[in-house]
Coordinates of C-alpha atoms and ligand atoms in Angstrom, one line a residue:
M1 CA 22.3 65.8 125.8
D2 CA 25.0 68.4 125.3
R3 CA 23.9 71.8 126.4
T4 CA 24.3 74.9 124.3
V5 CA 26.9 77.1 125.9
V6 CA 25.8 80.7 125.8
L7 CA 28.1 83.7 126.7
I8 CA 26.3 87.0 127.3
T9 CA 27.9 90.4 127.7
G10 CA 26.4 93.1 129.9
C11 CA 24.4 91.0 132.5
S12 CA 24.4 93.5 135.4
S13 CA 20.9 94.7 134.5
G14 CA 18.2 94.9 131.8
I15 CA 18.1 92.6 128.7
G16 CA 21.4 90.7 129.6
L17 CA 20.3 89.9 133.1
H18 CA 16.8 88.7 132.0
L19 CA 18.2 86.7 129.1
A20 CA 20.8 85.0 131.2
T21 CA 18.3 83.9 133.9
R22 CA 15.6 83.0 131.3
L23 CA 18.0 80.7 129.5
A24 CA 19.5 79.2 132.7
S25 CA 16.0 78.4 134.0
D26 CA 14.6 77.1 130.8
P27 CA 12.7 73.9 131.5
S28 CA 14.5 72.1 128.7
R29 CA 17.7 72.4 130.7
S30 CA 19.5 72.8 127.4
F31 CA 21.6 75.9 128.2
K32 CA 24.7 76.5 130.1
V33 CA 25.0 80.2 130.5
Y34 CA 28.1 82.3 131.2
A35 CA 26.7 85.7 132.3
T36 CA 29.5 88.3 132.1
F37 CA 30.0 91.6 133.8
R38 CA 32.1 94.6 133.3
D39 CA 32.4 94.8 137.0
L40 CA 31.7 91.6 139.0
S41 CA 30.6 93.6 142.1
T42 CA 27.3 94.2 140.1
Q43 CA 26.4 90.5 139.9
G44 CA 24.1 90.5 142.9
P45 CA 20.8 91.2 141.1
L46 CA 21.5 88.4 138.6
W47 CA 21.9 85.9 141.4
E48 CA 18.7 87.2 143.1
A49 CA 16.8 86.7 139.8
A50 CA 18.4 83.3 139.3
E51 CA 17.2 82.3 142.8
S52 CA 13.7 83.5 142.3
R53 CA 13.5 81.8 138.9
G54 CA 14.9 78.5 140.3
C55 CA 17.8 78.2 137.9
P56 CA 19.2 74.7 138.5
P57 CA 22.7 74.2 139.8
G58 CA 25.3 74.2 137.0
S59 CA 23.1 76.2 134.6
L60 CA 24.7 79.6 135.3
E61 CA 28.2 80.9 135.9
T62 CA 29.5 84.5 136.1
L63 CA 32.7 85.9 134.6
Q64 CA 34.3 89.2 134.3
L65 CA 34.3 90.6 130.8
D66 CA 34.8 94.3 130.0
V67 CA 34.2 94.7 126.2
Q68 CA 36.7 97.6 126.3
D69 CA 39.5 95.4 127.5
A70 CA 40.8 92.8 125.0
D71 CA 42.6 90.9 127.8
S72 CA 39.4 90.4 129.8
V73 CA 37.5 89.3 126.6
A74 CA 40.3 86.8 125.9
A75 CA 40.2 85.4 129.4
A76 CA 36.5 84.9 129.3
R77 CA 36.7 83.2 126.0
A78 CA 39.4 80.9 127.3
R79 CA 37.2 80.0 130.3
V80 CA 34.2 79.3 128.1
T81 CA 35.6 77.5 125.1
E82 CA 38.5 75.6 126.6
G83 CA 37.0 74.4 129.9
C84 CA 38.8 73.6 133.2
V85 CA 41.0 70.8 131.9
D86 CA 42.5 72.7 129.0
V87 CA 43.6 75.4 131.5
L88 CA 45.0 73.3 134.3
G89 CA 45.7 69.9 132.8
E90 CA 43.6 68.0 135.4
P91 CA 40.0 68.4 136.4
P92 CA 40.3 70.6 139.4
Q93 CA 38.7 69.7 142.7
N94 CA 37.8 73.3 143.4
A95 CA 37.5 74.8 140.0
C96 CA 36.2 78.1 141.1
Q97 CA 38.9 78.8 143.6
S98 CA 41.8 77.8 141.3
L99 CA 40.5 79.3 138.1
P100 CA 39.7 83.0 137.6
C101 CA 36.1 82.2 138.4
P102 CA 34.8 85.0 140.5
V103 CA 31.8 83.4 142.0
S104 CA 32.1 82.7 145.7
K105 CA 32.1 78.9 146.3
P106 CA 28.7 78.5 147.9
R107 CA 27.1 80.2 144.9
C108 CA 29.1 78.5 142.2
P109 CA 27.2 75.4 141.0
E110 CA 30.3 74.1 139.3
A111 CA 32.2 74.0 142.5
Q112 CA 29.3 72.3 144.3
G113 CA 29.1 69.6 141.6
A114 CA 25.4 70.0 142.2
S115 CA 24.2 69.0 138.7
G116 CA 24.6 65.4 139.5
V117 CA 27.5 64.9 137.0
P118 CA 30.8 64.3 138.8
Q119 CA 32.9 67.5 138.5
G120 CA 35.8 65.7 136.8
Q121 CA 33.6 64.1 134.2
R122 CA 31.9 67.4 133.5
A123 CA 35.2 69.2 133.1
V124 CA 36.4 66.6 130.6
R125 CA 33.3 66.8 128.6
E126 CA 33.4 70.6 128.5
A127 CA 37.0 70.5 127.5
R128 CA 36.3 68.7 124.3
G129 CA 34.8 71.9 123.1
D130 CA 32.3 70.1 120.9
R131 CA 29.2 71.7 122.3
P132 CA 27.2 74.3 120.4
L133 CA 28.4 77.7 121.3
L134 CA 26.5 80.9 121.2
A135 CA 27.8 84.4 121.9
V136 CA 25.4 87.2 122.7
C137 CA 26.9 90.7 122.3
N138 CA 24.6 92.8 124.4
A139 CA 26.7 95.3 126.3
G140 CA 25.9 98.8 125.3
R141 CA 25.9 102.4 126.4
G142 CA 23.7 105.4 125.4
L143 CA 24.6 109.0 124.8
L144 CA 21.9 111.6 124.7
G145 CA 21.8 115.3 124.0
P146 CA 22.7 117.9 121.3
L147 CA 25.8 116.8 119.5
E148 CA 27.8 119.9 120.4
V149 CA 27.7 119.2 124.1
H150 CA 29.4 115.8 123.9
S151 CA 33.1 115.6 124.7
A152 CA 35.4 113.6 122.4
D153 CA 35.9 111.2 125.3
A154 CA 32.2 110.6 125.7
V155 CA 31.8 110.0 122.0
G156 CA 34.8 107.7 121.9
S157 CA 33.7 105.8 124.9
V158 CA 30.2 105.0 123.4
L159 CA 31.7 104.0 120.1
D160 CA 34.3 101.9 121.9
V161 CA 31.7 100.0 124.0
N162 CA 29.0 99.6 121.4
L163 CA 31.0 99.1 118.2
V164 CA 34.7 98.2 119.0
G165 CA 33.6 96.2 122.1
T166 CA 31.4 94.1 119.9
V167 CA 34.2 93.6 117.4
R168 CA 36.5 92.5 120.3
V169 CA 34.1 89.9 121.3
L170 CA 33.5 88.7 117.8
Q171 CA 37.2 88.5 117.1
A172 CA 37.7 86.4 120.2
F173 CA 34.9 83.9 119.4
L174 CA 34.7 83.7 115.6
P175 CA 37.9 81.8 114.9
D176 CA 36.8 78.9 117.1
M177 CA 33.3 78.9 115.6
K178 CA 34.6 78.9 112.1
R179 CA 37.0 76.1 112.8
R180 CA 34.2 74.0 114.3
H181 CA 31.8 75.0 111.5
S182 CA 29.2 75.7 114.2
G183 CA 28.2 78.6 116.4
R184 CA 25.8 81.5 116.6
I185 CA 26.3 85.2 117.3
L186 CA 23.4 87.2 118.5
V187 CA 23.7 91.0 118.9
T188 CA 21.3 93.3 120.7
G189 CA 20.4 95.7 117.9
S190 CA 18.3 98.8 118.1
M191 CA 15.8 100.8 116.1
G192 CA 18.6 103.4 116.5
G193 CA 20.6 101.2 114.2
L194 CA 17.9 101.2 111.6
M195 CA 16.9 104.9 111.6
G196 CA 18.2 108.1 112.9
I197 CA 16.7 109.3 116.2
P198 CA 17.1 113.0 117.2
F199 CA 19.5 113.7 120.1
N200 CA 20.8 110.1 119.9
D201 CA 23.2 110.9 117.1
V202 CA 26.3 109.2 118.4
Y203 CA 24.4 106.2 119.8
C204 CA 22.7 105.8 116.4
A205 CA 26.0 106.0 114.7
S206 CA 27.3 103.2 116.8
K207 CA 24.2 101.0 116.2
F208 CA 24.2 101.8 112.5
A209 CA 27.8 100.5 112.4
I210 CA 26.7 97.4 114.2
E211 CA 24.2 96.8 111.4
G212 CA 26.9 97.0 108.8
L213 CA 29.2 94.8 110.8
C214 CA 26.7 92.1 111.3
E215 CA 25.2 92.1 107.8
S216 CA 28.7 91.9 106.3
L217 CA 29.7 89.1 108.6
A218 CA 26.4 87.2 108.0
I219 CA 27.3 87.0 104.3
Q220 CA 30.8 85.8 104.7
L221 CA 30.1 83.3 107.5
L222 CA 27.5 81.4 105.5
P223 CA 29.9 78.8 104.2
F224 CA 31.1 78.2 107.8
G225 CA 27.6 77.4 109.1
V226 CA 28.0 80.3 111.6
H227 CA 25.0 82.5 111.8
V228 CA 24.8 86.1 112.9
S229 CA 21.4 87.6 114.1
L230 CA 20.4 91.0 115.3
I231 CA 17.6 91.3 117.8
E232 CA 16.2 94.7 116.9
C233 CA 14.7 96.4 119.9
G234 CA 12.5 99.5 120.3
P235 CA 12.2 101.1 123.7
V236 CA 12.7 98.6 126.5
R237 CA 12.3 99.4 130.2
T238 CA 15.7 98.9 131.6
A239 CA 18.4 100.8 133.4
F240 CA 19.7 102.0 130.0
Q241 CA 18.7 105.6 130.3
E242 CA 20.0 105.9 133.9
K243 CA 23.4 104.7 132.6
F244 CA 23.7 107.1 129.7
Q245 CA 27.3 108.1 129.2
M246 CA 26.4 111.7 130.2
G247 CA 23.0 111.2 131.5
R248 CA 20.2 113.7 131.2
G249 CA 22.2 116.2 133.1
V250 CA 24.0 117.4 130.0
V251 CA 25.2 121.0 130.3
L252 CA 23.2 123.0 127.8
D253 CA 24.4 126.5 128.7
N254 CA 26.3 127.0 125.5
V255 CA 23.6 125.6 123.3
D256 CA 21.3 127.8 121.3
A257 CA 17.8 128.4 122.6
Q258 CA 16.0 126.6 119.7
T259 CA 18.0 123.4 120.2
R260 CA 17.4 123.6 123.9
N261 CA 13.7 123.9 123.2
L262 CA 13.7 121.0 120.8
F263 CA 15.7 118.9 123.2
S264 CA 13.2 119.4 126.0
Q265 CA 10.3 118.6 123.6
Y266 CA 12.1 115.4 122.6
L267 CA 12.7 114.4 126.2
R268 CA 9.0 114.8 127.0
H269 CA 8.2 112.7 123.9
S270 CA 10.7 110.0 124.8
K271 CA 9.5 109.7 128.3
Q272 CA 6.0 109.3 127.1
V273 CA 7.0 106.6 124.6
F274 CA 8.9 104.6 127.2
R275 CA 6.0 104.9 129.5
E276 CA 3.4 103.8 127.0
Q277 CA 5.3 101.6 124.6
G278 CA 8.4 100.4 126.5
Q279 CA 8.7 96.7 126.5
D280 CA 9.5 94.5 129.4
P281 CA 13.0 93.0 129.0
E282 CA 11.4 89.6 129.6
E283 CA 9.6 89.9 126.3
V284 CA 12.8 90.7 124.6
A285 CA 14.4 87.6 126.1
E286 CA 11.7 85.5 124.5
V287 CA 12.6 87.0 121.1
F288 CA 16.2 86.0 121.7
L289 CA 15.0 82.5 122.5
T290 CA 13.0 82.3 119.3
A291 CA 16.0 83.4 117.3
M292 CA 18.2 80.8 119.1
R293 CA 15.8 78.0 118.3
D294 CA 15.2 79.0 114.7
P295 CA 16.5 76.2 112.5
R296 CA 17.0 78.7 109.7
P297 CA 18.4 81.7 111.5
A298 CA 17.5 85.1 110.1
L299 CA 19.7 88.2 110.1
R300 CA 17.1 90.3 111.9
Y301 CA 14.4 89.6 114.5
F302 CA 12.2 92.4 115.8
S303 CA 11.4 92.6 119.5
S304 CA 8.1 94.4 118.7
E305 CA 6.0 94.9 115.6
G306 CA 5.8 98.5 116.6
I307 CA 9.0 99.6 114.9
L308 CA 8.3 98.0 111.6
P309 CA 6.1 100.7 110.0
L310 CA 9.0 103.2 110.6
V311 CA 11.5 100.7 109.1
R312 CA 9.3 100.3 106.0
L313 CA 8.7 104.1 105.7
R314 CA 12.4 104.6 105.7
L315 CA 13.1 102.0 103.1
S316 CA 10.2 103.1 100.9
D317 CA 11.8 106.5 100.1
P318 CA 15.6 106.1 99.5
S319 CA 16.0 109.8 99.4
G320 CA 15.3 109.9 103.1
C321 CA 12.9 112.9 102.8
S322 CA 9.8 111.1 103.9
Y323 CA 11.5 109.6 107.0
V324 CA 13.2 112.8 108.1
A325 CA 9.9 114.7 107.8
A326 CA 7.9 112.0 109.6
M327 CA 10.4 111.6 112.4
H328 CA 10.5 115.3 112.9
R329 CA 6.8 115.5 113.3
I330 CA 6.7 112.5 115.6
G331 CA 9.8 113.3 117.8
F332 CA 8.9 116.9 118.4
S333 CA 5.2 116.6 119.0
D334 CA 3.7 116.9 122.5
K335 CA 0.7 114.8 121.3
P336 CA 0.4 111.2 122.5
A337 CA 2.6 108.8 120.6
H338 CA -0.5 106.7 120.1
G339 CA -4.0 108.1 120.0
P340 CA -6.8 109.0 117.7
D341 CA -4.8 111.7 116.0
G342 CA -1.6 111.2 117.8
A343 CA 1.8 111.7 116.2
G344 CA 3.3 108.3 115.7
T345 CA 0.1 106.6 114.5
E346 CA 1.1 107.3 110.9
A347 CA 4.2 105.4 111.4
G348 CA 3.0 103.1 114.1
A349 CA 5.5 103.8 116.7
G350 CA 7.0 106.5 118.8
T351 CA 10.6 107.4 118.6
G352 CA 11.7 107.5 122.1
G353 CA 14.8 105.6 121.3
P354 CA 17.3 104.4 121.9
Ligands
NAP401 N1 16.7 99.8 126.7 C1 16.4 100.1 125.5 O1 15.4 100.8 125.2 C2 17.2 99.5 124.3 C3 16.6 99.6 123.0 C4 17.3 99.1 122.0 C5 18.6 98.5 122.2 N2 19.1 98.4 123.4 C6 20.4 97.8 123.6 O2 20.2 96.7 124.5 C7 21.5 96.4 125.1 C8 21.3 96.2 126.6 O3 20.9 97.4 127.2 P1 19.8 97.4 128.3 O4 18.6 98.2 127.8 O5 19.6 96.1 128.9 O6 20.5 98.5 129.3 P2 21.3 98.3 130.7 O7 20.4 97.7 131.7 O8 21.9 99.6 130.9 O9 22.4 97.2 130.3 C9 23.6 97.5 129.6 C10 24.6 96.5 130.0 O10 25.8 96.8 129.3 C11 26.9 96.7 130.2 N3 28.1 97.4 129.8 C12 28.3 98.7 129.6 N4 29.6 98.9 129.3 C13 30.2 97.7 129.3 C14 31.6 97.3 129.1 N5 32.5 98.1 128.8 N6 31.8 96.0 129.1 C15 30.8 95.1 129.4 N7 29.6 95.4 129.7 C16 29.3 96.7 129.6 C17 26.3 97.4 131.5 O11 27.2 97.1 132.6 P3 27.4 98.1 133.8 O12 26.2 98.1 134.6 O13 28.6 97.6 134.5 O14 27.6 99.5 133.2 C18 25.0 96.7 131.5 O15 25.1 95.4 132.1 C19 22.4 97.6 124.7 O16 23.3 97.2 123.7 C20 21.5 98.6 124.2 O17 22.0 99.4 123.2 C21 18.4 98.9 124.5

């Protein structure tokens, strides 16, 4: 059986790491996963997880891919879609040493030929490029704080990673998928792409843009048999908040007192929402799997039912007034996000973002 080849961006931690190891260890043995990293020195936790999950040899390979660098995206695409033979002309004896494969030899299942398929044969089969291909655009960055404290560089960097980075990956993979009339794109979406969240303005702008990008593409790709799906996540317990572009240590000295006060209220609320409602990335990985196996792929899948009431509330009043008022009540309340009279119960979810 040909395995589905899956490339995932942003696998150093969180959703990407969990998804990569979940797919590679799937009992069906039907996935070949290329887990990619902005910085390959951060791949240790992935291999630890792969070991503890018992990912079989040949199921997982790591590659460098910085979504901000078009050359690195192109190199990863070449490695994944063309296979060893297309690059070197002959099935290499030591693929991972001669190709830009960053995995040290003992850890690279391809180099070990441990899958039971002779390495040359496997390389030839992979080079045909006729296997189902799936790209998961997951890499992302947050930016938290009052808008006026963000530098233009910080804003540009978040938009570059979250939006332009996704475009770079899609531009690299779509032509091949269209030519083959097969392929799937999955993108890690966010409730921050479906509704505004206070103090996450730039992050939300990037994720709203992703919604427009994916929805537009989904329409025009229909005749090509290529499907685009967003996995819409509410709060997920990952390293995301630790890696915020400016972190929580934003300098608020020049910000007015009322905004500072609102910001600290929001931070308290957000912390509580993550504590009480934050999902485990493993649950999110299962939603990805459901989407991947769906014979009639939808544009949107929701990682949790919890965000749906807010989504519906927002759509029910196109003027936006109901949503803005509700979100203000929820986001700046010190009451529990869920509780007998807790803010958030009216809409069913807290707004901790991102
Ligand atoms: N956690 C949540 O509550 C939540 C909710 C909704 C949506 N999301 C979305 O889920 C996705 C994954 O986030 P996460 O929660 O799993 O957080 P995470 O653990 O911080 O993972 C983010 C990943 O993106 C990578 N990344 C950042 N810049 C990159 C670049 N230029 N090129 C390639 N990779 C890059 C990071 O790599 P480095 O470690 O090298 O920086 C990291 O591997 C993001 O798109 C995020 O917007 C998260």
